[in-house]
XYZ file of N, CA and C in Angstrom:
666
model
N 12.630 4.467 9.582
C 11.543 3.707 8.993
C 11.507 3.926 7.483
N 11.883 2.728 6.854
C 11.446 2.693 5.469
C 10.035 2.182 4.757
N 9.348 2.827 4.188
C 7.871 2.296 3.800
C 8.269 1.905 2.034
N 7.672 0.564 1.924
C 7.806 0.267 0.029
C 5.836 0.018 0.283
N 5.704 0.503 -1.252
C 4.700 -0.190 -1.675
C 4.345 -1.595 -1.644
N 2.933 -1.840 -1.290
C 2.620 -3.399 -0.933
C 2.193 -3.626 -1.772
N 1.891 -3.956 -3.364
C 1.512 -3.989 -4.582
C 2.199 -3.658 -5.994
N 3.405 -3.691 -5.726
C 3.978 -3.252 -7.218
C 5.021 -4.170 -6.854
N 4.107 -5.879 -7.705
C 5.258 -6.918 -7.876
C 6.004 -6.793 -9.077
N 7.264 -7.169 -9.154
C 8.188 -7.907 -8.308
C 9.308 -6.695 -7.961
N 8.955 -5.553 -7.541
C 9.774 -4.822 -7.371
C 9.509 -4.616 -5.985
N 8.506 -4.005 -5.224
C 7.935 -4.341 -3.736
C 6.757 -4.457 -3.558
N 6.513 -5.367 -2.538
C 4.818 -6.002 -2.421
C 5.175 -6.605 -1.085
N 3.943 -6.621 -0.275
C 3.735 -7.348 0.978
C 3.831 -9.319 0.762
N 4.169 -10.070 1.995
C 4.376 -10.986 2.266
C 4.102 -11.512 3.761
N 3.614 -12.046 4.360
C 3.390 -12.209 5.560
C 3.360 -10.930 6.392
N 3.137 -9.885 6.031
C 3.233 -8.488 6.399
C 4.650 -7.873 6.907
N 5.717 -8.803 5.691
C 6.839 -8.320 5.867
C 7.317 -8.055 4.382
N 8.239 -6.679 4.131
C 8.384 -6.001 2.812
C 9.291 -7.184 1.916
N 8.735 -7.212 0.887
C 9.444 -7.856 0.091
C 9.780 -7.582 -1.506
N 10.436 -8.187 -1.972
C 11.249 -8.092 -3.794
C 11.909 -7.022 -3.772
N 12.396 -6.443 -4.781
C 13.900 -6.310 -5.216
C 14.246 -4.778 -4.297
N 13.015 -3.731 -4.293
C 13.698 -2.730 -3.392
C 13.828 -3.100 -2.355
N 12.727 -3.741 -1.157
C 13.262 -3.977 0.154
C 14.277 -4.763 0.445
N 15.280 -5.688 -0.604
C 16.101 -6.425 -0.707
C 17.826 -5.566 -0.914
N 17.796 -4.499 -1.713
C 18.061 -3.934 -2.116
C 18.769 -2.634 -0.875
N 17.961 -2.224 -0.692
C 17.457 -1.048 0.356
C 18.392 -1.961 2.034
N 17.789 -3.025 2.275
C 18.172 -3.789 3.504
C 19.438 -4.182 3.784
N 19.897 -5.025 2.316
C 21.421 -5.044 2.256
C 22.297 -3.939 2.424
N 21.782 -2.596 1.826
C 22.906 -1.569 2.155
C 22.531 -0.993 3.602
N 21.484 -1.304 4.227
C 21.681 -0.486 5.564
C 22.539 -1.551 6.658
N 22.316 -3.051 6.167
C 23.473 -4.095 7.144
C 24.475 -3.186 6.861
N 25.225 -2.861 5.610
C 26.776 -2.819 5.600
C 26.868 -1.173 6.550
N 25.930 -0.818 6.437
C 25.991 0.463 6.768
C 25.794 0.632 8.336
N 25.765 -0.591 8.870
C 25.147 -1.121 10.210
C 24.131 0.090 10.681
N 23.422 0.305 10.054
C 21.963 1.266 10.420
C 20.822 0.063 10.489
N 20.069 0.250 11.486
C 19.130 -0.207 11.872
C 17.946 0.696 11.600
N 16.535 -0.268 10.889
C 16.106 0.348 10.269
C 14.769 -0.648 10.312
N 13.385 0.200 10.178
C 12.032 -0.937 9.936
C 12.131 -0.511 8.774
N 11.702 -1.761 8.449
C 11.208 -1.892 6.833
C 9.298 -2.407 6.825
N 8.567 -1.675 5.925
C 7.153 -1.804 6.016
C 6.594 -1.242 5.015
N 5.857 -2.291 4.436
C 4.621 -2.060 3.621
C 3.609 -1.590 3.724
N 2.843 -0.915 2.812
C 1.448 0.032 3.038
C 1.006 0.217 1.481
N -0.339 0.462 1.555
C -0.906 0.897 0.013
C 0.008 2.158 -0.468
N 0.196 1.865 -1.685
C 0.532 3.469 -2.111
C 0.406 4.419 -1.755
N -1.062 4.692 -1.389
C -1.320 5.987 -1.357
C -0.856 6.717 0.550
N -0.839 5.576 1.247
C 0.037 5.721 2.683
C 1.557 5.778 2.893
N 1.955 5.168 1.848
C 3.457 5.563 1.696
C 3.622 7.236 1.255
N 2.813 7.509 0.420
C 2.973 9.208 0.146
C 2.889 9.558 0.917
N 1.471 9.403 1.900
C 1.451 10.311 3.012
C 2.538 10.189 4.424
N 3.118 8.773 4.109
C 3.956 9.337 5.591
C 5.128 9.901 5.197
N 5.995 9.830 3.743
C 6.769 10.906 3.314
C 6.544 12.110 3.327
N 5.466 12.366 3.042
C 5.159 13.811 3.297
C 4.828 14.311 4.474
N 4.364 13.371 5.192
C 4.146 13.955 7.081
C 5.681 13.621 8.009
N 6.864 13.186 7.153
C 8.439 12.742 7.322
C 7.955 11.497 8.454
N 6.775 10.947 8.050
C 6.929 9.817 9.623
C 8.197 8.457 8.786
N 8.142 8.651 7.664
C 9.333 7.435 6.772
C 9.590 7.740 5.721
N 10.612 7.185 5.262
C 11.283 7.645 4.030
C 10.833 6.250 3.237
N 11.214 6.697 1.718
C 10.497 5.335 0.458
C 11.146 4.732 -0.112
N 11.305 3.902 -0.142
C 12.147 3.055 -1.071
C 11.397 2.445 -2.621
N 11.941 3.176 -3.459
C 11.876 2.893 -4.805
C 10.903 4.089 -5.259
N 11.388 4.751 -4.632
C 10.151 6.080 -5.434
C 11.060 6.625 -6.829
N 9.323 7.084 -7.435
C 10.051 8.032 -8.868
C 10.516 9.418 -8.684
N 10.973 10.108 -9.017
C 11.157 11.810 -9.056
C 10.166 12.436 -10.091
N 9.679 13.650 -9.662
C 8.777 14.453 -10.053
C 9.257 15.765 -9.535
N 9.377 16.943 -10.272
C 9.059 18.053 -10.821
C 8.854 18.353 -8.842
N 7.498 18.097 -8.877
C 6.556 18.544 -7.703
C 7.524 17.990 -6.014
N 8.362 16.506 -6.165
C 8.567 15.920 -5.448
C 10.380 16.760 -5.006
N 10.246 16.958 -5.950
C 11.807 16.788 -5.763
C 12.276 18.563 -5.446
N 10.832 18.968 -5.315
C 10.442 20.344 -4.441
C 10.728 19.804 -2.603
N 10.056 18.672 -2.487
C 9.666 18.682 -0.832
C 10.418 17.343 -0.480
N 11.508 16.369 -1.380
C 12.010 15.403 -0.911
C 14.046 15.172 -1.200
N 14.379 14.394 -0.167
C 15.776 14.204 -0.940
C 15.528 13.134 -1.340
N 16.692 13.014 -2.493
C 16.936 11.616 -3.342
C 18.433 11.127 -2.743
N 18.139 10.411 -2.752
C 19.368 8.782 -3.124
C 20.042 9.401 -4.830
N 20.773 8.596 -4.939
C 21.154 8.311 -6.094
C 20.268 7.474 -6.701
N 20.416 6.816 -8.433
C 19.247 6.015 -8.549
C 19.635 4.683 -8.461
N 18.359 4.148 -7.991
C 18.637 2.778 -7.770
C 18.646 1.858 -9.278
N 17.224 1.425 -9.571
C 17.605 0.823 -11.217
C 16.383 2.135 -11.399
N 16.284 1.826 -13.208
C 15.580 2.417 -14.152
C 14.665 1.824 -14.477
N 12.928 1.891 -14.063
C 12.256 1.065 -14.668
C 11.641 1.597 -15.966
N 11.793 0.314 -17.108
C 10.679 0.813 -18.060
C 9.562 1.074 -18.308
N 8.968 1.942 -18.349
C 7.151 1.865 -18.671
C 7.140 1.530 -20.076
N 6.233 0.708 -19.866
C 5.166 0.178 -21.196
C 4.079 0.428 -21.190
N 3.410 0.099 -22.695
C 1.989 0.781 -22.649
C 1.324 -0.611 -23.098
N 0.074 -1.325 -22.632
C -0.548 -2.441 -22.702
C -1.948 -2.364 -23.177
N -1.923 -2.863 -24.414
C -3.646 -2.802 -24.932
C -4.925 -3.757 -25.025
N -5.338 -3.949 -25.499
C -6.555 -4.840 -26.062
C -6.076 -5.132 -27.252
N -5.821 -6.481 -27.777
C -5.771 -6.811 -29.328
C -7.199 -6.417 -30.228
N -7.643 -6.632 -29.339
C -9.400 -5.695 -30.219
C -9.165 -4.448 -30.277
N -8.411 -3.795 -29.659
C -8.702 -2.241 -30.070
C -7.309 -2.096 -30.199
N -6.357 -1.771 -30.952
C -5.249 -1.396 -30.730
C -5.045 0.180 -30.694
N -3.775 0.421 -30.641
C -3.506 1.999 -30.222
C -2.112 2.103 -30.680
N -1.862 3.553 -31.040
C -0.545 3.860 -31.850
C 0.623 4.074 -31.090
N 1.052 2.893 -31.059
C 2.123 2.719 -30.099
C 3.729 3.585 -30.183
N 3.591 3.675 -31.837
C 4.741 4.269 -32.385
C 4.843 5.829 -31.810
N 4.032 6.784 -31.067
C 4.043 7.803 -31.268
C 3.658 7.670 -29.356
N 2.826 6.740 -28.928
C 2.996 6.782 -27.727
C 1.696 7.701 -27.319
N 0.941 7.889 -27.970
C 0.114 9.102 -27.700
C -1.500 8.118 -27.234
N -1.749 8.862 -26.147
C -2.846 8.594 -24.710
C -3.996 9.473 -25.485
N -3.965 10.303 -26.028
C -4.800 11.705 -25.979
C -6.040 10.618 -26.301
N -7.309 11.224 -25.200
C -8.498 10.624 -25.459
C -8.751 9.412 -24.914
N -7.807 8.689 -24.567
C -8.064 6.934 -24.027
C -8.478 6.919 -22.252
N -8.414 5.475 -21.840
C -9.183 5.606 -20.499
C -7.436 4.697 -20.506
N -6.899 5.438 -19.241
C -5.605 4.987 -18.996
C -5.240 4.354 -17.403
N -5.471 2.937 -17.276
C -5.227 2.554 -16.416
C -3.772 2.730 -15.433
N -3.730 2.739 -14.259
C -2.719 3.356 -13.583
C -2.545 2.521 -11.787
N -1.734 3.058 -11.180
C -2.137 2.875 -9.390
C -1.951 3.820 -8.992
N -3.053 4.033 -8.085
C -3.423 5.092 -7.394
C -2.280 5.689 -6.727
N -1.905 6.733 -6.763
C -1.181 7.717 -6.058
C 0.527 7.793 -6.695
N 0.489 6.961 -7.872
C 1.840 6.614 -8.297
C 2.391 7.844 -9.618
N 3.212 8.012 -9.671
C 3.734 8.721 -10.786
C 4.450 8.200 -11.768
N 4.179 8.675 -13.124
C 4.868 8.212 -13.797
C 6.093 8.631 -14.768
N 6.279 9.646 -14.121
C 7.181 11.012 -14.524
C 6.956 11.821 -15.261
N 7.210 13.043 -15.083
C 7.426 14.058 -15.456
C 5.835 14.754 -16.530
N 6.634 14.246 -17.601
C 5.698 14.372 -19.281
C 4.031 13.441 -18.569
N 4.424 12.212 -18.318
C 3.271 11.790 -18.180
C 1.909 12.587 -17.064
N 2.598 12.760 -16.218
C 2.060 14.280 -14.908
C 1.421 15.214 -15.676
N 2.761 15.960 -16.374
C 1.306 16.955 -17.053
C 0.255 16.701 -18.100
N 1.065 15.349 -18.711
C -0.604 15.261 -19.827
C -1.876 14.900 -18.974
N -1.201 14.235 -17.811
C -2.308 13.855 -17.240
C -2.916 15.163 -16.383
N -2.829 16.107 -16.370
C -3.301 17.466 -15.420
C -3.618 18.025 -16.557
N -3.024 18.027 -17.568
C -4.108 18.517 -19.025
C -5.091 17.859 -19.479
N -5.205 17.088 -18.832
C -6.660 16.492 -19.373
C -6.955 15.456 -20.620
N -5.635 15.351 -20.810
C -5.356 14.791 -22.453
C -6.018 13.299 -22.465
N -5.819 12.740 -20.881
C -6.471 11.445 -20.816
C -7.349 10.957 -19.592
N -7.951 10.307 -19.705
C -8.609 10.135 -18.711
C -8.352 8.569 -17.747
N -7.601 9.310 -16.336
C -7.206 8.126 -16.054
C -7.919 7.298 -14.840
N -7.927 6.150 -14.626
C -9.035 5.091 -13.490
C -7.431 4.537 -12.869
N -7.962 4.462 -11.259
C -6.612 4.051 -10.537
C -7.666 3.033 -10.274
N -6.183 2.112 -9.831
C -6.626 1.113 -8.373
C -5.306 0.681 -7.688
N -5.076 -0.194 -7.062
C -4.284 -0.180 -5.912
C -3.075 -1.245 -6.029
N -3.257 -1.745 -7.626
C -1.898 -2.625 -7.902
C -2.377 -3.295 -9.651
N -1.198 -3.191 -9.819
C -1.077 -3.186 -11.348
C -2.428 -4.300 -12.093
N -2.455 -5.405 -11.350
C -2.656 -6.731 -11.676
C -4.282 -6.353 -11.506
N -4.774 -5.820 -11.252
C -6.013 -4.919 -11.064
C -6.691 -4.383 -12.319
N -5.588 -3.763 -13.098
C -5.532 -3.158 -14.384
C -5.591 -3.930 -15.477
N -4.716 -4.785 -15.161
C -4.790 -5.726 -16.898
C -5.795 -6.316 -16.677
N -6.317 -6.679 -15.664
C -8.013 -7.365 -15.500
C -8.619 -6.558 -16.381
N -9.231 -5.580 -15.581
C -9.660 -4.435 -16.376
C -9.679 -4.537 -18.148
N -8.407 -4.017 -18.146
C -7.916 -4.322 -19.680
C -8.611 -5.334 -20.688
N -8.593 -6.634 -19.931
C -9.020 -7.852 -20.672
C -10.465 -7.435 -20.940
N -11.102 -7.042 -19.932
C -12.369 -7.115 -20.271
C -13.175 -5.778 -21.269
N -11.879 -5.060 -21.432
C -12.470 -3.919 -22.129
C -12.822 -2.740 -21.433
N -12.387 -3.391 -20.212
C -12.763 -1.423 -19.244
C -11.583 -0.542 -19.694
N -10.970 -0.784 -20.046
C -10.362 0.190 -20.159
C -9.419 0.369 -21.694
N -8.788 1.385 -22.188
C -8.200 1.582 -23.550
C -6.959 0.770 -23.253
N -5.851 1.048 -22.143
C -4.619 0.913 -22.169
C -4.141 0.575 -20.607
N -3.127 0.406 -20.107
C -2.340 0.150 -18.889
C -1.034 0.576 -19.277
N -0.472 1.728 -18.192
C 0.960 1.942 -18.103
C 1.537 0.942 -16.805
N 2.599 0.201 -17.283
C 2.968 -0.496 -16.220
C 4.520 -0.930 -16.626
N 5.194 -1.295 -15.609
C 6.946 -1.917 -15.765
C 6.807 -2.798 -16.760
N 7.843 -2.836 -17.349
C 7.993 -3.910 -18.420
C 8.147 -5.854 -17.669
N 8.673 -5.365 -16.726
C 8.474 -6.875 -15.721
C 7.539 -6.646 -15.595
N 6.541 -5.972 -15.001
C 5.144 -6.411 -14.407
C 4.267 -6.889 -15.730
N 4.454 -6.543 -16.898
C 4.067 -6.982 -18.099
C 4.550 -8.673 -18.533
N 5.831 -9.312 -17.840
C 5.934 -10.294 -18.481
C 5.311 -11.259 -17.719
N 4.531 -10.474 -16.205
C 4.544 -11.582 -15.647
C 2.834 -11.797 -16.286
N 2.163 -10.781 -16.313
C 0.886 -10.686 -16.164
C 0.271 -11.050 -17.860
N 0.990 -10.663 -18.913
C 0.686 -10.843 -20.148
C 0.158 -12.178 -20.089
N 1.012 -13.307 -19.988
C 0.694 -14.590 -20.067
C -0.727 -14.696 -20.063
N -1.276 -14.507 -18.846
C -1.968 -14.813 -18.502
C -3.680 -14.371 -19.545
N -3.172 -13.512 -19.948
C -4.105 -12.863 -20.765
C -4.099 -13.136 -22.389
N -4.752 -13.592 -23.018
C -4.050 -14.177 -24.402
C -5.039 -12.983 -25.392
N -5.666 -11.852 -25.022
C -6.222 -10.707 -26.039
C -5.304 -9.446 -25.703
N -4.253 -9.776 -24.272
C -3.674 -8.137 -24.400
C -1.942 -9.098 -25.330
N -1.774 -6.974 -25.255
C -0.345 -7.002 -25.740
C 0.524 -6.252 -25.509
N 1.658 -5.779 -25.752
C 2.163 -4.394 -25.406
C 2.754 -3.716 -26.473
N 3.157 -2.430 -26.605
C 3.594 -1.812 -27.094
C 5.085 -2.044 -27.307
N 5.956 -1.842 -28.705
C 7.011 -1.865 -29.249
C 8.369 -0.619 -28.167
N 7.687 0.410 -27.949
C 8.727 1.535 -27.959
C 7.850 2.234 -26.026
N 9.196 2.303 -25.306
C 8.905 2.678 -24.093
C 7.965 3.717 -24.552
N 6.763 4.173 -22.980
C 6.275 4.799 -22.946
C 7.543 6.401 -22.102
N 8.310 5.762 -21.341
C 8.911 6.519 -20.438
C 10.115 5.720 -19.660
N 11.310 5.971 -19.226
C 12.172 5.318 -18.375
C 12.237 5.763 -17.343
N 11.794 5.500 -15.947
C 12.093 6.470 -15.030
C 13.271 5.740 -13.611
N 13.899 6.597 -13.459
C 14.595 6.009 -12.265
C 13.963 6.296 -10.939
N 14.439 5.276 -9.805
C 14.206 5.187 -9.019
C 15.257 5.450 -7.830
N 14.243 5.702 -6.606
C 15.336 6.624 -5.568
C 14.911 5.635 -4.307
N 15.900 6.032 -3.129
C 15.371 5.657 -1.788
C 15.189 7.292 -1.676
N 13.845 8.228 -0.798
C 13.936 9.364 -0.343
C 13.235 9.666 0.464
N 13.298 11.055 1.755
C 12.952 11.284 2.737
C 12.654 12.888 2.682
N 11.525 13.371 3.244
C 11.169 14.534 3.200
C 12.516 15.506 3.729
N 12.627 16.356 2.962
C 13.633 17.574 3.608
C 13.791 17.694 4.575
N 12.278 17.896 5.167
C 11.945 18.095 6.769
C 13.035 17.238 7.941
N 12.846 15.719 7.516
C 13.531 14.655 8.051
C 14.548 14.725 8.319
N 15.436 15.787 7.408
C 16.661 15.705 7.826
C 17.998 14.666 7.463
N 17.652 13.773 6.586
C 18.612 12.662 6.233
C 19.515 12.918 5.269
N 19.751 13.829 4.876
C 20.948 14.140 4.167
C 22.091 13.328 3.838
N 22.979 13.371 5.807
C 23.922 12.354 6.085
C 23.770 11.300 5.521
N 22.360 10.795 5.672
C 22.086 9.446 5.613
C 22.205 8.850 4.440
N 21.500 9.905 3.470
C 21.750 9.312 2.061
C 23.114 9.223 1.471
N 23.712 9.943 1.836
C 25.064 10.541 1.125
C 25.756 9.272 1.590
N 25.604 8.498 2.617
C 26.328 7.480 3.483
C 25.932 5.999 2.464
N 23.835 6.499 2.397
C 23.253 5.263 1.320
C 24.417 4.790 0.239
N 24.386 6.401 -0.845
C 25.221 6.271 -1.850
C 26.392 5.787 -1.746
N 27.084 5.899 -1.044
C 28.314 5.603 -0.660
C 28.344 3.512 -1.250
N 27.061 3.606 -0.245
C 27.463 1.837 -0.326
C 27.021 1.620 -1.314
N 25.887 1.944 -2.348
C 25.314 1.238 -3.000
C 26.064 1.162 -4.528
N 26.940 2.170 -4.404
C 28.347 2.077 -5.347
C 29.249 0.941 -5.106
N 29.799 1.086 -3.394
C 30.333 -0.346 -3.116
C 29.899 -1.617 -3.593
N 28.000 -2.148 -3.435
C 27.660 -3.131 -4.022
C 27.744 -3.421 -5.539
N 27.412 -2.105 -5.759
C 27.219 -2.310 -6.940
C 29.033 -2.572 -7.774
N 29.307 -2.286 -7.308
C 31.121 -2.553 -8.052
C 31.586 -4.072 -7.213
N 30.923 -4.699 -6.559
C 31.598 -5.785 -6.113
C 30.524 -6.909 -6.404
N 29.280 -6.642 -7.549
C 28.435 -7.308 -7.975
C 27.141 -7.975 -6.889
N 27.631 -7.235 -5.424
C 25.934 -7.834 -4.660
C 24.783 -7.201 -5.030
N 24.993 -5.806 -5.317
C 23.661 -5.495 -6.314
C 22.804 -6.060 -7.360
N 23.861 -6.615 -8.690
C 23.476 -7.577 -9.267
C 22.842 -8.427 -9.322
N 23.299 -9.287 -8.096
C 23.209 -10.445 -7.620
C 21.827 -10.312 -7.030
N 21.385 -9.190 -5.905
C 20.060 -9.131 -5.483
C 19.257 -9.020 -6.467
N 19.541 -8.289 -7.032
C 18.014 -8.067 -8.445
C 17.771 -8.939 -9.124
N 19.139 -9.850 -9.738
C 18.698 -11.380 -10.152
C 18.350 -12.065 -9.937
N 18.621 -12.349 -8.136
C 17.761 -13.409 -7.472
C 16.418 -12.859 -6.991
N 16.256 -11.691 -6.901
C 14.991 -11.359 -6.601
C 13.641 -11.194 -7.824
N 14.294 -11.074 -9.220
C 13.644 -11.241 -10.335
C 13.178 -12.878 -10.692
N 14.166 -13.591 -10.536
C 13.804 -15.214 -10.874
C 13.182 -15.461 -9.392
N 13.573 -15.072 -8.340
C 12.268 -15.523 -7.631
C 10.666 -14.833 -7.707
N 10.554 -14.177 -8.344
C 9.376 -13.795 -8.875
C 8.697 -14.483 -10.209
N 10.043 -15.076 -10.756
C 9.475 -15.653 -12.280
C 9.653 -14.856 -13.722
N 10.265 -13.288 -13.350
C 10.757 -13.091 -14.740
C 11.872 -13.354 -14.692
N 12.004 -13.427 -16.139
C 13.155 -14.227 -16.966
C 12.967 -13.140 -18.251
């Protein structure tokens, strides 16, 4: 059992209550070649943590953390997403330096954003408000609840539009890669080592490519 997040478009999000965009696409193709049979399923964020950590499923498109990479195996990485930092044209913020200290920092609940960002945020440096999918946040944003939004640089092109007072920041906040992974406990070792295997194959014979492109323009970034 693989669990993706049902809210972090266009990378994975629910659909007729079947997993969809670029990880469950991604993730699915290499278990055909791999002829492993496998559920694929969506859940809020914060239920995907917990069944990794109770080993009832492993995740597709998770970040690595310090803390995680204590109690989980990794995949190799899948892509690298960018974080950006998203403001209010009424209030701007010093993008050049990247610095949170003091702001109200929009986020999704139960998500990480690696490493550096973890501990400023356990230091207290900022004060952050979750909710349960990005598109939640730049609402927020528009209206002034909040200072800022960390979010993918796709999830920014889709959602900016729409908003004609936000903007984003010049210079990543953070790059983090992404894994398929399964609690230690679980036991999948084999499994991954088998993952990697193929996702080198795709990726050198261009179906990797090919999924993320068609799974990006069917979402609408460009």
């Amino acid at each position: 059992r693989i669990s993706f997040d049902q809210a972090n478009f266009p990378f994975m999000y629910g659909k007729n209550g079947k997993a969809m965009g670029v990880y469950p696409a991604l993730v699915e193709a290499a278990f055909k070649r791999m002829q492993v049979t496998a559920r694929f399923q969506v859940r809020p964020c914060a239920r995907v943590l917990l069944e990794i950590e109770d080993g009832i499923a492993g995740v597709g498109g998770l970040y690595k953390s310090a803390e995680r990479e204590r109690k989980y195996d990794f995949s190799e990485p899948l892509l690298t997403e960018v974080i950006m930092v998203y403001y209010n044209k009424a209030k701007p913020v010093a993008c050049s330096r990247g610095d949170l200290k003091g702001l109200r920092v929009g986020v999704v609940r139960g998500w990480s954003y690696g490493n550096e960002f973890d501990a400023a945020r356990r230091a207290g440096n900022f004060t952050v408000e979750e909710t349960v999918a990005d598109k939640h946040n730049f609402q927020k944003l528009a209206l002034g609840r909040l200072d800022v939004v960390v979010a993918p640089i796709e999830t920014g092109k889709l959602e900016l539009p729409q908003f004609s007072n936000l903007a984003m920041c010049s210079v990543p906040l953070a790059q983090n890669p992404t894994f398929l992974a399964f609690a230690k406990t679980a036991g999948k070792t084999v499994l991954l080592r088998h993952f990697n295997k193929t996702i080198k194959e795709m990726k050198t014979s261009g179906e990797f490519d090919g999924i993320v492109a068609a799974e990006m323009t069917a979402a609408g970034v460009h």
